[in-house]
mmCIF file of C-alpha atoms and ligand atoms in Angstrom:
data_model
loop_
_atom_site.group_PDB
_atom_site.id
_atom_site.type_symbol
_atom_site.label_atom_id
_atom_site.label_comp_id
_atom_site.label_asym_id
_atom_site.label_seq_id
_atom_site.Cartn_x
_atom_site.Cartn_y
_atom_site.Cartn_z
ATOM 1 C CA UNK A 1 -13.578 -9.503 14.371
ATOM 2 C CA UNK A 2 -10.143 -10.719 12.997
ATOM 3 C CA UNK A 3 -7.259 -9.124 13.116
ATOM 4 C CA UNK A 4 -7.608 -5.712 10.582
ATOM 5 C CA UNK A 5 -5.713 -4.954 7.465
ATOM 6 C CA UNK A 6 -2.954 -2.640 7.518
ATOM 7 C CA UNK A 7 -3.124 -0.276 3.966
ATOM 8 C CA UNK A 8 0.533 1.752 4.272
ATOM 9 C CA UNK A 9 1.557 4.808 2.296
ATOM 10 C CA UNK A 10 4.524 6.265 1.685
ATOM 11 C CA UNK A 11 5.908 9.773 1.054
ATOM 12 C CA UNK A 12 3.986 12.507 -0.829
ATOM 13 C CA UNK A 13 0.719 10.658 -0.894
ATOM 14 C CA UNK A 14 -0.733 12.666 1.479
ATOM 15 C CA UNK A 15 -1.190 15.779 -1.662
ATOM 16 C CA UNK A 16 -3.380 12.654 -3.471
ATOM 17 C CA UNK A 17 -5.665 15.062 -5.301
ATOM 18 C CA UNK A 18 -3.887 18.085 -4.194
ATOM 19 C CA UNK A 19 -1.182 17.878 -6.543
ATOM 20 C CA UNK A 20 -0.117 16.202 -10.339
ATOM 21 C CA UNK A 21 -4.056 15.125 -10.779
ATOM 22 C CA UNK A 22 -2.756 14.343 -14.808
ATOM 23 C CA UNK A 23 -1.020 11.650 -13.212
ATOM 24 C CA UNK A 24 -2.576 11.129 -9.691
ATOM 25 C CA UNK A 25 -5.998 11.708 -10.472
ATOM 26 C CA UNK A 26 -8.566 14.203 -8.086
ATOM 27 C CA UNK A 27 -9.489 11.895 -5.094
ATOM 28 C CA UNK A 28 -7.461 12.206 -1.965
ATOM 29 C CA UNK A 29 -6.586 10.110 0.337
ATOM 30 C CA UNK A 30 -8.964 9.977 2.684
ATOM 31 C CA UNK A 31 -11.495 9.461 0.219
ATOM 32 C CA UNK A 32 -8.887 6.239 -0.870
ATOM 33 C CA UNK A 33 -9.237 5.043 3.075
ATOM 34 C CA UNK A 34 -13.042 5.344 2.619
ATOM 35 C CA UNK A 35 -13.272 2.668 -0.481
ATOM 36 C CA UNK A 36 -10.603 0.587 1.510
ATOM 37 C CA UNK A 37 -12.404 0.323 4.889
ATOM 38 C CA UNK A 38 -15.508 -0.005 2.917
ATOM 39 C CA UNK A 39 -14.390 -3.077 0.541
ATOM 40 C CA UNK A 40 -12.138 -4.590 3.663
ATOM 41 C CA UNK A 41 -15.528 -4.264 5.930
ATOM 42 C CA UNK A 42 -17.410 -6.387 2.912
ATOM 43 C CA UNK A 43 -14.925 -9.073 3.553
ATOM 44 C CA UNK A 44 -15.240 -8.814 7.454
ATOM 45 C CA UNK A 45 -12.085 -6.497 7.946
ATOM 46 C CA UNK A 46 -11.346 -3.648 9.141
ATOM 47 C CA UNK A 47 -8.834 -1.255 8.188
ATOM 48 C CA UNK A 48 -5.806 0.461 10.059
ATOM 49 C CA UNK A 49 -4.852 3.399 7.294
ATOM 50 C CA UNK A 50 -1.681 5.084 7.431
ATOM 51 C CA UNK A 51 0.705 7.579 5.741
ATOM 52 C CA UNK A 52 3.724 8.773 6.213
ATOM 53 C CA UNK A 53 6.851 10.541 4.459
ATOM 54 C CA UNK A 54 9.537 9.254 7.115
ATOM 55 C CA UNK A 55 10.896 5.646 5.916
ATOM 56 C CA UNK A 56 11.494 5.117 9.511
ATOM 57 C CA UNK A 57 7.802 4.912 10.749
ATOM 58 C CA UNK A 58 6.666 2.771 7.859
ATOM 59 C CA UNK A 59 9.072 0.659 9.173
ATOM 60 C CA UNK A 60 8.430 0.628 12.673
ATOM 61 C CA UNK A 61 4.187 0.227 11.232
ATOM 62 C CA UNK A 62 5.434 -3.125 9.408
ATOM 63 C CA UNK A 63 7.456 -3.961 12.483
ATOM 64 C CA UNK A 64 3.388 -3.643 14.590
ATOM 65 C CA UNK A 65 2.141 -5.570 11.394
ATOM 66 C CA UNK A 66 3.446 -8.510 12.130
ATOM 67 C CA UNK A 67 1.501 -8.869 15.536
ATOM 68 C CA UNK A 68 -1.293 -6.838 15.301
ATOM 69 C CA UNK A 69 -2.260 -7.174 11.496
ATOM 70 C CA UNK A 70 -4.216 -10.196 9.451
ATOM 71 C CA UNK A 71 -2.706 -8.571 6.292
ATOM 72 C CA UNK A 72 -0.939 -5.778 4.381
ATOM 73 C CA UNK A 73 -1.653 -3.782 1.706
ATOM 74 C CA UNK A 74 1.478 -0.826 0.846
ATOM 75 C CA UNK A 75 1.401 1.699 -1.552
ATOM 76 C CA UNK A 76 5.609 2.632 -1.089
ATOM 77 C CA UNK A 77 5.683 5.419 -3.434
ATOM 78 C CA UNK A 78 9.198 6.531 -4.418
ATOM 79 C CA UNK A 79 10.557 3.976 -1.432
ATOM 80 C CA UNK A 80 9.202 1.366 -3.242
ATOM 81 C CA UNK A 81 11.955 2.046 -5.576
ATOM 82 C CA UNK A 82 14.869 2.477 -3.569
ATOM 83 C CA UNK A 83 14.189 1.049 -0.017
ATOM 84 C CA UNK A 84 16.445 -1.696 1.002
ATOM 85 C CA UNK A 85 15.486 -1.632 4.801
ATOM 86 C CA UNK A 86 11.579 -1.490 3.888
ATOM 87 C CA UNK A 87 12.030 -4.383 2.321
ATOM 88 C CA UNK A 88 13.884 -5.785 4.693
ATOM 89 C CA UNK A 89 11.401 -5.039 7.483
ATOM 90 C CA UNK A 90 8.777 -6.369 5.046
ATOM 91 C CA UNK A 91 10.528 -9.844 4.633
ATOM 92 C CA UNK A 92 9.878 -9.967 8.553
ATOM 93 C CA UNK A 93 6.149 -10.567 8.453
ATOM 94 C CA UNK A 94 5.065 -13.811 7.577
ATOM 95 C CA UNK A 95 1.278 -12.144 6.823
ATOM 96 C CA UNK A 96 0.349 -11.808 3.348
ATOM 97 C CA UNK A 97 1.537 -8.325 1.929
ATOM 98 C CA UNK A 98 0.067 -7.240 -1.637
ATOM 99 C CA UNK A 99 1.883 -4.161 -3.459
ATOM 100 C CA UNK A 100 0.012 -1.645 -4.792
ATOM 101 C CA UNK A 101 0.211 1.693 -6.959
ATOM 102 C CA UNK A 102 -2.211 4.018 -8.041
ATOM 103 C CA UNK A 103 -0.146 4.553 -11.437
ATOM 104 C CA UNK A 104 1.247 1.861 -13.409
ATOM 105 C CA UNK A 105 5.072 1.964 -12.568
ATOM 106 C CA UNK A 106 6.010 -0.592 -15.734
ATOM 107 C CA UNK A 107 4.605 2.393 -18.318
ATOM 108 C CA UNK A 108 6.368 5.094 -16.878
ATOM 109 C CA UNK A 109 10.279 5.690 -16.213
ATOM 110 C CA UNK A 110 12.622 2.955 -16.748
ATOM 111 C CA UNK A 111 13.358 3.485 -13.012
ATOM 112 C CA UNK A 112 9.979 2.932 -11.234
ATOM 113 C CA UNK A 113 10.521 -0.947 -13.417
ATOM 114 C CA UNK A 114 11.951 -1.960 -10.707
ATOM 115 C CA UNK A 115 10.079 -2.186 -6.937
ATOM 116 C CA UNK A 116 12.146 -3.678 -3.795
ATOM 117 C CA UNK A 117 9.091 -4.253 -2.348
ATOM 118 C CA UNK A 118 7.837 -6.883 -5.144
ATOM 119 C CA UNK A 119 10.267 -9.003 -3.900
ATOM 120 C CA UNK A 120 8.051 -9.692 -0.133
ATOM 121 C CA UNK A 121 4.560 -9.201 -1.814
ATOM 122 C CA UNK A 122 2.237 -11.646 -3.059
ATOM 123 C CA UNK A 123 1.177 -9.734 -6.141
ATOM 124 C CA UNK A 124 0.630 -5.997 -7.154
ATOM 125 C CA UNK A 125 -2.074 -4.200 -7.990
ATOM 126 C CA UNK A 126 -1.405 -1.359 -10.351
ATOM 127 C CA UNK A 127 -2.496 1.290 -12.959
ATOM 128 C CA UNK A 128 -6.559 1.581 -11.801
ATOM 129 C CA UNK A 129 -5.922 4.605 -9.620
ATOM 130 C CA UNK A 130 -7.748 4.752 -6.500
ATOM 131 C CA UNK A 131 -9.459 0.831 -7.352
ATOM 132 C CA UNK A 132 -5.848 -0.184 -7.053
ATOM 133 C CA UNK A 133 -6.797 -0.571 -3.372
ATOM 134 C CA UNK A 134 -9.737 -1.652 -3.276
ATOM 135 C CA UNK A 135 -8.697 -4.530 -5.457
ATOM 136 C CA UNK A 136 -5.562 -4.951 -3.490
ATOM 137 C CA UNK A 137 -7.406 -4.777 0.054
ATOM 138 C CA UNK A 138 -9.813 -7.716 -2.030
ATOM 139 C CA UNK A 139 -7.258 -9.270 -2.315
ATOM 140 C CA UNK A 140 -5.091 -9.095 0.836
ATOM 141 C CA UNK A 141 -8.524 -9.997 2.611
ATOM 142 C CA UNK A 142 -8.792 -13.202 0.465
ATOM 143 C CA UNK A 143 -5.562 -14.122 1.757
ATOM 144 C CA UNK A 144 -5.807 -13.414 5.064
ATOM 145 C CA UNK A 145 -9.064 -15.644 4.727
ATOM 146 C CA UNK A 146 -7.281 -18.496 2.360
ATOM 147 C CA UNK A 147 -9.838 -17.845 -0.152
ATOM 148 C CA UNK A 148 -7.453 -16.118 -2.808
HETATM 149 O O1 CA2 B 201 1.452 5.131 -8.626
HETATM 150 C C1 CA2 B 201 1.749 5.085 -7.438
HETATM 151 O O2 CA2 B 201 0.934 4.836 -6.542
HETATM 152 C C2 CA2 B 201 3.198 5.381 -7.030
HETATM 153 O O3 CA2 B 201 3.509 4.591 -5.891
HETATM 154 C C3 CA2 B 201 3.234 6.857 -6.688
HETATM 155 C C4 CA2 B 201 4.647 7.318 -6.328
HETATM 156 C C5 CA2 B 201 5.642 6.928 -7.417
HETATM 157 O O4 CA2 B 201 6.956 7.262 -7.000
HETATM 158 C C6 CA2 B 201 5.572 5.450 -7.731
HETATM 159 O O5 CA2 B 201 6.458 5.179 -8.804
HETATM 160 C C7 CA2 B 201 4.184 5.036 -8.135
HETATM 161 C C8 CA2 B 201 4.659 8.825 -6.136
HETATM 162 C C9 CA2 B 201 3.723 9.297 -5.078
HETATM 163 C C10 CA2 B 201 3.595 10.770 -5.195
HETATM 164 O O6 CA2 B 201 2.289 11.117 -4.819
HETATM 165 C C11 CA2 B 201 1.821 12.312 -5.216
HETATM 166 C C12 CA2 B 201 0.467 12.506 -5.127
HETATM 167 C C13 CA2 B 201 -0.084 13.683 -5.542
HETATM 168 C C14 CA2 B 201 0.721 14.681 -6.021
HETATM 169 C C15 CA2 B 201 2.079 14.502 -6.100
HETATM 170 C C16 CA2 B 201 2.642 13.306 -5.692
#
């Protein structure tokens, strides 16, 4: 078994279809890890799934990325739009990282336009809700396998 993917989330999506469903939608997140471990698995991966609201231990999870994962896939959330240091940790890893958002940041406020994180990802998925990962665990597994 290779190395797994790492899917990362950052702050306040642990109320994923708790909270704001007009916007979020009704699944939660561990229903998201389900359709992510099962479309990694399909590729021959397996999936380390974490969230967390601190900016610190996303960082220190990218920091164990870059030895103990094949790939990344990282929903930021509102870090996305604001974290120098995550994307500073994230220029670190030399494994493919693909960005990824539930909502589609570019049709919402002017300020979610912009994503620090784009600048160390491969591509983004966004705007298909909780597909957004299981196209962007596709497509971090195609990657990690050179068959993008
Ligand atoms: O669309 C996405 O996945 C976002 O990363 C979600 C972030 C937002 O700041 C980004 O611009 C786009 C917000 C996450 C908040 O998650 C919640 C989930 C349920 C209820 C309330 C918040």
């Amino acid at each position: 078994m290779p190395k797994p993917i790492y899917v990362l989330n950052g702050p306040n999506l642990n109320l994923l279809g708790v909270r704001e469903p007009h916007i979020y939608g009704t699944t939660t997140l561990a229903q998201v890890q389900e359709l992510a471990q099962t479309r990694a698995e399909s590729f021959g991966f397996d999936v380390v799934f974490r969230q967390s609201n601190h900016e610190g231990d996303l960082i220190d999870w990218i920091q164990e990325a870059r030895t103990e994962a094949s790939a990344m896939v990282i929903n930021p959330a509102g870090y996305g739009h604001t974290s120098v240091a995550l994307l500073d940790s994230l220029k670190t890893l030399t494994i493919p990282v693909v960005e990824c958002h539930l909502s589609n940041p570019a049709a919402r406020e002017d300020f979610r336009r912009h994503t620090f994180v784009s600048l160390a990802a491969r591509g983004q998925v966004t705007g298909f809700g909780p597909a957004s990962y299981e196209l962007a665990v596709e497509a971090a597994a195609r990657l990690a396998s050179d068959k993008a």
